mmCIF file of C-alpha atoms in Angstrom:
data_model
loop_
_atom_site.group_PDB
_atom_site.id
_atom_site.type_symbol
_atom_site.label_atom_id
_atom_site.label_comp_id
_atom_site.label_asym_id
_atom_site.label_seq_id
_atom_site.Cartn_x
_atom_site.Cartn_y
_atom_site.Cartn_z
ATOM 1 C CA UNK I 1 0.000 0.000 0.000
ATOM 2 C CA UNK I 2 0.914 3.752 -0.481
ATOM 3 C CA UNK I 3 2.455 5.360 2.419
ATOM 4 C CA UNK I 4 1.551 8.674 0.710
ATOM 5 C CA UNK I 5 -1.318 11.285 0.764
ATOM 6 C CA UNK I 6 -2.400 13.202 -2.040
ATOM 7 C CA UNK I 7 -5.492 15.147 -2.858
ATOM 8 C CA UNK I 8 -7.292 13.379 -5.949
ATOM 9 C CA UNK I 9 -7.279 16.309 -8.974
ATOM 10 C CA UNK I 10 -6.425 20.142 -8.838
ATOM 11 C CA UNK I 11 -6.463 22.717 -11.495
ATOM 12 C CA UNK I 12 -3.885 25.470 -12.480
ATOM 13 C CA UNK I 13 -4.017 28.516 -14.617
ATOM 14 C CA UNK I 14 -1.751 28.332 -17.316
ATOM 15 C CA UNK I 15 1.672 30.265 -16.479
ATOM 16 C CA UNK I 16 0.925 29.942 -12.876
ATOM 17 C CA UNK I 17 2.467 27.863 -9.844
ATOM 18 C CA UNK I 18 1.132 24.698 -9.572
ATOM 19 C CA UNK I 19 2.063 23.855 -5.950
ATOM 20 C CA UNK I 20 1.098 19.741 -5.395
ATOM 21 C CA UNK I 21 1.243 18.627 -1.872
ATOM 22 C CA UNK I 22 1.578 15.225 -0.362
ATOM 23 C CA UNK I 23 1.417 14.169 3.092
ATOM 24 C CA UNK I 24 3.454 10.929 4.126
ATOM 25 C CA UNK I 25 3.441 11.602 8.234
ATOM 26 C CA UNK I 26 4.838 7.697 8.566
ATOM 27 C CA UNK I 27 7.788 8.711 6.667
ATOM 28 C CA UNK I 28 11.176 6.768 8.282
ATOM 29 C CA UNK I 29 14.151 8.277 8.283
ATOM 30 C CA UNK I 30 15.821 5.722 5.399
ATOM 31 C CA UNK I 31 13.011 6.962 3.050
ATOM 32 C CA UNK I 32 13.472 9.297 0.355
ATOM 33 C CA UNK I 33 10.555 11.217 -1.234
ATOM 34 C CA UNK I 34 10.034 10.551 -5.386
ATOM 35 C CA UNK I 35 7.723 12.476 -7.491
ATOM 36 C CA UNK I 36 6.534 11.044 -10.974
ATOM 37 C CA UNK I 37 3.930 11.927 -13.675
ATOM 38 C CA UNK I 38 2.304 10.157 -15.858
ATOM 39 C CA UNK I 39 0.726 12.176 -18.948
ATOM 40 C CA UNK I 40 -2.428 10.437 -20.287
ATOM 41 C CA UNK I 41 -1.372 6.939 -21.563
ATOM 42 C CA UNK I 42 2.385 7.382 -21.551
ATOM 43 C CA UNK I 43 4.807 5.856 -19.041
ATOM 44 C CA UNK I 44 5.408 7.716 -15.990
ATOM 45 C CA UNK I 45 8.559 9.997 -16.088
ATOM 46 C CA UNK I 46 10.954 10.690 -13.243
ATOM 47 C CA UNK I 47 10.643 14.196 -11.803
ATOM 48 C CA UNK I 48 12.895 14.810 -8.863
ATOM 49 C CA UNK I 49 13.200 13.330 -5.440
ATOM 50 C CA UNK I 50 15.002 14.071 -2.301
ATOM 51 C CA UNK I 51 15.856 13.256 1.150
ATOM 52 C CA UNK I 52 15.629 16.167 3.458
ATOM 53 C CA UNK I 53 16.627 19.493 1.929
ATOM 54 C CA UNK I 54 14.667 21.156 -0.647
ATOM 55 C CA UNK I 55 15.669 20.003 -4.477
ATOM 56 C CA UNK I 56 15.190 21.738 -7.515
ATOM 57 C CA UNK I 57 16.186 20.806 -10.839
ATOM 58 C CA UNK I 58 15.357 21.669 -14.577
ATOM 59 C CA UNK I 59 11.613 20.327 -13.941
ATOM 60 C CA UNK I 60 10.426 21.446 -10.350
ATOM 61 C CA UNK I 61 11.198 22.044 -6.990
ATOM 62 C CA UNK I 62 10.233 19.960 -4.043
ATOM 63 C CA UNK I 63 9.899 21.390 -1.028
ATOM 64 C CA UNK I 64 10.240 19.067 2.220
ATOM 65 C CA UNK I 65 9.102 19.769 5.829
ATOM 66 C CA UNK I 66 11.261 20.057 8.650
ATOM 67 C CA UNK I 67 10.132 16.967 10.167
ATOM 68 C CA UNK I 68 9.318 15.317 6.704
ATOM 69 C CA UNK I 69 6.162 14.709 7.242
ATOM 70 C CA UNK I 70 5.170 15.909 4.144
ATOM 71 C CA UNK I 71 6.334 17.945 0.760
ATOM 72 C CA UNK I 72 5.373 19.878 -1.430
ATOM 73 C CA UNK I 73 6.085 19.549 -5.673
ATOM 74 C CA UNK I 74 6.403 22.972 -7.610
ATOM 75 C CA UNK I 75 5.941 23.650 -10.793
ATOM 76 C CA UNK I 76 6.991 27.158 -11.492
ATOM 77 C CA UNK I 77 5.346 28.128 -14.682
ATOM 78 C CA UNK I 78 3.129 25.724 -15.430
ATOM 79 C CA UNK I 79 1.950 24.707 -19.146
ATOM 80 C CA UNK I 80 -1.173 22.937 -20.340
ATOM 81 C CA UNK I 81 1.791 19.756 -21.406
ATOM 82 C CA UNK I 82 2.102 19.640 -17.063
ATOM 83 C CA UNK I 83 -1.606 18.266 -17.187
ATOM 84 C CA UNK I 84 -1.008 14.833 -15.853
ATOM 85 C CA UNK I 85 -1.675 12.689 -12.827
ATOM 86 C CA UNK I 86 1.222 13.338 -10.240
ATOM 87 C CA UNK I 87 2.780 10.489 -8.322
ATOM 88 C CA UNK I 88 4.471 11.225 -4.562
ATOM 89 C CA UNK I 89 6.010 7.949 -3.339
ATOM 90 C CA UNK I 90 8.249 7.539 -0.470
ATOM 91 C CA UNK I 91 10.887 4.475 -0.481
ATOM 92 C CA UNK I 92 13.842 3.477 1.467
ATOM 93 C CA UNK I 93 17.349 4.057 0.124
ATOM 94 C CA UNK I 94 18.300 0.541 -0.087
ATOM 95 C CA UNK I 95 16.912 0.308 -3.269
ATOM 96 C CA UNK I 96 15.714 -3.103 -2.510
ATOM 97 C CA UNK I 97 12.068 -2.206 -2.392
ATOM 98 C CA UNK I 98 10.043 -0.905 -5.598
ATOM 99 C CA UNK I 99 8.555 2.491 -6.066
ATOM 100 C CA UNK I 100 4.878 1.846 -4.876
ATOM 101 C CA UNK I 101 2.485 4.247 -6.757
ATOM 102 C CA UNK I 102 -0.517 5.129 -5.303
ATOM 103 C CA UNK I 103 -3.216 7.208 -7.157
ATOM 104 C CA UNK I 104 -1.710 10.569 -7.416
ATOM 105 C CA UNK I 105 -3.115 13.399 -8.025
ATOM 106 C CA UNK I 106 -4.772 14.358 -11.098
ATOM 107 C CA UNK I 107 -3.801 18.238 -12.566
ATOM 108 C CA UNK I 108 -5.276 20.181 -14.746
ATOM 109 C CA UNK I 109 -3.805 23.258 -16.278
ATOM 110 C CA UNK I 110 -6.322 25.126 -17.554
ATOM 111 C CA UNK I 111 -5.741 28.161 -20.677
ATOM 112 C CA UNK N 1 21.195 6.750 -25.627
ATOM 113 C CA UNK N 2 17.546 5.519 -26.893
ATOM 114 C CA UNK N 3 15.640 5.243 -23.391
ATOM 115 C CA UNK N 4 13.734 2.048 -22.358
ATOM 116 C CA UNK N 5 12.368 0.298 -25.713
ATOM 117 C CA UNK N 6 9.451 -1.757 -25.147
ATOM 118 C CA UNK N 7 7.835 -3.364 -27.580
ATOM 119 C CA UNK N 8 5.442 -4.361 -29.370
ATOM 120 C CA UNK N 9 3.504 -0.783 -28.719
ATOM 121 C CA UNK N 10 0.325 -2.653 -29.294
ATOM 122 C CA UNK N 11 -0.419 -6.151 -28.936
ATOM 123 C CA UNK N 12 -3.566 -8.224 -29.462
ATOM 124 C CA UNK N 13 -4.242 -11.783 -28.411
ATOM 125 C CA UNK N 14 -6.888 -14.586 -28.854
ATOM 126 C CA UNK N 15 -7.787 -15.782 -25.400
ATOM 127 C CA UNK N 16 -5.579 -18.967 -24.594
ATOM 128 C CA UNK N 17 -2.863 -17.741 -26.277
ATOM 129 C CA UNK N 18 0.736 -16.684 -25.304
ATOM 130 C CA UNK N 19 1.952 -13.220 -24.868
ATOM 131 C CA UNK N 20 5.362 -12.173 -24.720
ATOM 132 C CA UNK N 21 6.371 -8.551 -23.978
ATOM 133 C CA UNK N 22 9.837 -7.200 -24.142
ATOM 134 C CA UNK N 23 11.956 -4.518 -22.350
ATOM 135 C CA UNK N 24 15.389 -2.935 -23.067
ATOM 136 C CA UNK N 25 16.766 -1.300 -20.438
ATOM 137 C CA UNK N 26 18.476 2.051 -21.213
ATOM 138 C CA UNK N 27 22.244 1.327 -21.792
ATOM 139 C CA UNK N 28 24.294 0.381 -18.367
ATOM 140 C CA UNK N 29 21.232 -0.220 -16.384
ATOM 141 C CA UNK N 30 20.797 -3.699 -14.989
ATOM 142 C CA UNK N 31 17.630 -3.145 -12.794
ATOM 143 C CA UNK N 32 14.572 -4.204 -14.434
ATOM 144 C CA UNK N 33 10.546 -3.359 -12.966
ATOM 145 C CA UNK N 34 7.576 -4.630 -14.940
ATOM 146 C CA UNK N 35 4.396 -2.760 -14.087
ATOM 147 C CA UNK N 36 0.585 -3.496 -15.079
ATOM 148 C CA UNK N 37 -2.228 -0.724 -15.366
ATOM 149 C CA UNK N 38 -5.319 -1.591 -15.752
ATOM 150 C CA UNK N 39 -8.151 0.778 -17.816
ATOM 151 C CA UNK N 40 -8.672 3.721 -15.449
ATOM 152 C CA UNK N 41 -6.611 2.089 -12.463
ATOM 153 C CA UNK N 42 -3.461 3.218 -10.882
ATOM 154 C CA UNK N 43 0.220 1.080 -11.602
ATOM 155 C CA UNK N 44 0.745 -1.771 -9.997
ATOM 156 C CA UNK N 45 4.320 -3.245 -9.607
ATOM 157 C CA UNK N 46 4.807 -7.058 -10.657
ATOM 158 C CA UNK N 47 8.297 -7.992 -10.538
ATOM 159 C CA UNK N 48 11.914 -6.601 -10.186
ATOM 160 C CA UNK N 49 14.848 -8.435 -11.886
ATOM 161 C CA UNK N 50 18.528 -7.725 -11.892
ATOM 162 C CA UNK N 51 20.658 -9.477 -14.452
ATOM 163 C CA UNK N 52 19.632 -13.324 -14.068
ATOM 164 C CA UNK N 53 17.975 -12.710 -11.029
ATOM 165 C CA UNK N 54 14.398 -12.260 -10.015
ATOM 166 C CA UNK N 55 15.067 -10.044 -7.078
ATOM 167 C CA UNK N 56 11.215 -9.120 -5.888
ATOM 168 C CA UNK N 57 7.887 -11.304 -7.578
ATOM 169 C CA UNK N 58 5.779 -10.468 -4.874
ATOM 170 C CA UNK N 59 3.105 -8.634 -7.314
ATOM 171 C CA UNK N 60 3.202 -11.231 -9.937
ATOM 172 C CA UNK N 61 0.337 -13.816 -10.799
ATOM 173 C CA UNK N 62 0.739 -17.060 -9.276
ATOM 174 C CA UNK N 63 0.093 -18.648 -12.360
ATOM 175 C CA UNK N 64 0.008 -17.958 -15.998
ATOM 176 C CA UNK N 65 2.907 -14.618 -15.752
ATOM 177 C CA UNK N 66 6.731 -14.906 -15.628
ATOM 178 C CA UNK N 67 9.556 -12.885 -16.337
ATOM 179 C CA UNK N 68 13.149 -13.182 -17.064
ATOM 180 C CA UNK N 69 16.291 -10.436 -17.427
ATOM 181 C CA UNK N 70 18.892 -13.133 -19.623
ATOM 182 C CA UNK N 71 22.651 -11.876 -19.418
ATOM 183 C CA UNK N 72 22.018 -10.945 -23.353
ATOM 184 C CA UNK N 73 18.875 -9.596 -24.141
ATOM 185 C CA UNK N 74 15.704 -7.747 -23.190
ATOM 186 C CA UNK N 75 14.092 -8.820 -20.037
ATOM 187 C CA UNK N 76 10.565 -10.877 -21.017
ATOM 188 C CA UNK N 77 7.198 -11.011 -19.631
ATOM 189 C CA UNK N 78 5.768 -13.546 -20.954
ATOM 190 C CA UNK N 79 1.130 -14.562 -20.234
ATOM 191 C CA UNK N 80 0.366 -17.798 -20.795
ATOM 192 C CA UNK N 81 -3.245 -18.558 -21.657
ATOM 193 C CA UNK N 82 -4.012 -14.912 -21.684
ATOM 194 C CA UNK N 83 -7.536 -13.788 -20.305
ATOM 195 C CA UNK N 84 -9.657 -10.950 -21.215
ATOM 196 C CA UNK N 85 -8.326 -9.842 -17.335
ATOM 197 C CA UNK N 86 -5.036 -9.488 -18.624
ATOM 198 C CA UNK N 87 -5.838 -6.644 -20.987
ATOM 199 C CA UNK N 88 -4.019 -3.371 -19.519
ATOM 200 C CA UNK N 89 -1.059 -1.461 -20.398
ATOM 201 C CA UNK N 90 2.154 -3.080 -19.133
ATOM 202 C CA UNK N 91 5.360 -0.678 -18.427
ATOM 203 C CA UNK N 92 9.036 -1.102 -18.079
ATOM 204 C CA UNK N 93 11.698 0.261 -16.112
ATOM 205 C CA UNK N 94 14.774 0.497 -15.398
ATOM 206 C CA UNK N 95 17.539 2.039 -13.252
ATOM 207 C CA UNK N 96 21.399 1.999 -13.369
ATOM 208 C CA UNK N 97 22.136 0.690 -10.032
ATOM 209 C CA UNK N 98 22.694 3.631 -7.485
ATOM 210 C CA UNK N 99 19.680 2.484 -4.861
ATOM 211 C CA UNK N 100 18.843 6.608 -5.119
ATOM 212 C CA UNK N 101 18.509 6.724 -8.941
ATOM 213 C CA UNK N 102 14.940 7.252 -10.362
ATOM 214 C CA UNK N 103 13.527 4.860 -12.510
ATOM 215 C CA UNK N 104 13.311 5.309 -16.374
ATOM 216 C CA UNK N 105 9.924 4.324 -17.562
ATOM 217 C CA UNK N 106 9.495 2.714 -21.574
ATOM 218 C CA UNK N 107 6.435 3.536 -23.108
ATOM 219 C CA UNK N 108 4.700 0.504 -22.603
ATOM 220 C CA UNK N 109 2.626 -2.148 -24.499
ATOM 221 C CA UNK N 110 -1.087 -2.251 -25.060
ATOM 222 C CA UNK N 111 -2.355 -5.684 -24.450
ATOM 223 C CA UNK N 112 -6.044 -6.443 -25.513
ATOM 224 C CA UNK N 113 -7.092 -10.026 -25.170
ATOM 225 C CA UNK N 114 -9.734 -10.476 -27.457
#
């Protein structure tokens, strides 16, 4: 099962932030947060991840809380080609276990 | 560097017949993941492989599925006596070994059991 929490759909204006949170309170401290999207019918594509500081890289930023008890993925700008279902998983470092997706959040830039 | 190559895009199959899906994993990586999606459902993770090795099955069919990663070759998924069930997208992916890297995700195939 997901050890994530992320609202179901949101909408964005078109050249706006689109700020997607995700809550993932059980969170241990080998876990690293991964964000994925998956654009209608396509295979999901990696967007950033990160441990405990904020990231930010070509794509987005993700934002982390203190305690890491949930994050926060940012689109700066977004563009109707962002509209896709977003994916917050947490997994351990290991890399023994497989990214578990849950059902993401669905969002919709609108013109 | 071409990505993950999955093919075929689109395959269709008689029910009782055999399905076999393949996966190249982008150049240097030797982690495999096969994935199912069903119509209008989420991804669901069936089996990791790494070179040889089925490292993690725990989401795969009991019966019917199996997948290998051969020292030479794409990594299979082969259906046996496919059911309408089976029909879904299945994805590939693969990552190049560092337990932090991100997966890289092929572009799946469409299988319709007909």
């Amino acid at each position: 099962d997901a050890k994530t929490t992320q609202p179901p759909s949101m909408d964005c204006a078109e050249g706006r932030a689109a700020n997607l949170p995700c809550n993932h309170s059980t969170i241990s401290g080998n876990e690293y947060v991964y964000w994925y999207r998956q654009i209608h019918s396509q295979g999901p594509q990696y967007i950033i991840h990160g441990l405990k500081n904020n990231e930010t890289n070509e794509m987005a930023s993700l934002i982390i809380t203190e305690d890491r008890k949930s994050s926060t993925l940012i689109l700066p700008h977004a563009t109707l080609r962002d509209t896709a279902v977003y994916y917050c998983i947490v997994r351990d470092y290991s890399g023994n276990t497989p990214l578990v997706f849950g059902k993401g959040t669905r969002l919709s830039v609108i013109a | 560097n071409a990505g993950v190559m999955q093919n075929p895009r689109h395959l269709v199959r008689r029910r009782g017949q055999e399905a076999r899906l393949r996966c190249s994993p982008m150049k240097g990586h030797s982690h495999v993941y096969w994935y199912r999606q069903l119509p209008e459902e989420g991804l669901k993770f069936m089996v990791y492989l790494q070179k040889e090795n089925i490292i993690d099955e725990s989401g795969m069919p009991k019966e019917r599925f199996s997948a290998e990663f051969p020292k030479e070759g794409p990594s299979i998924l082969r259906i046996q006596q496919v059911v309408r069930g089976d029909s879904a997208a299945y994805f590939c992916a693969s990552r190049q070994g560092g337990a932090r890297d991100g997966y890289t995700f092929g572009s799946g195939t469409r299988l319709t059991v007909v």
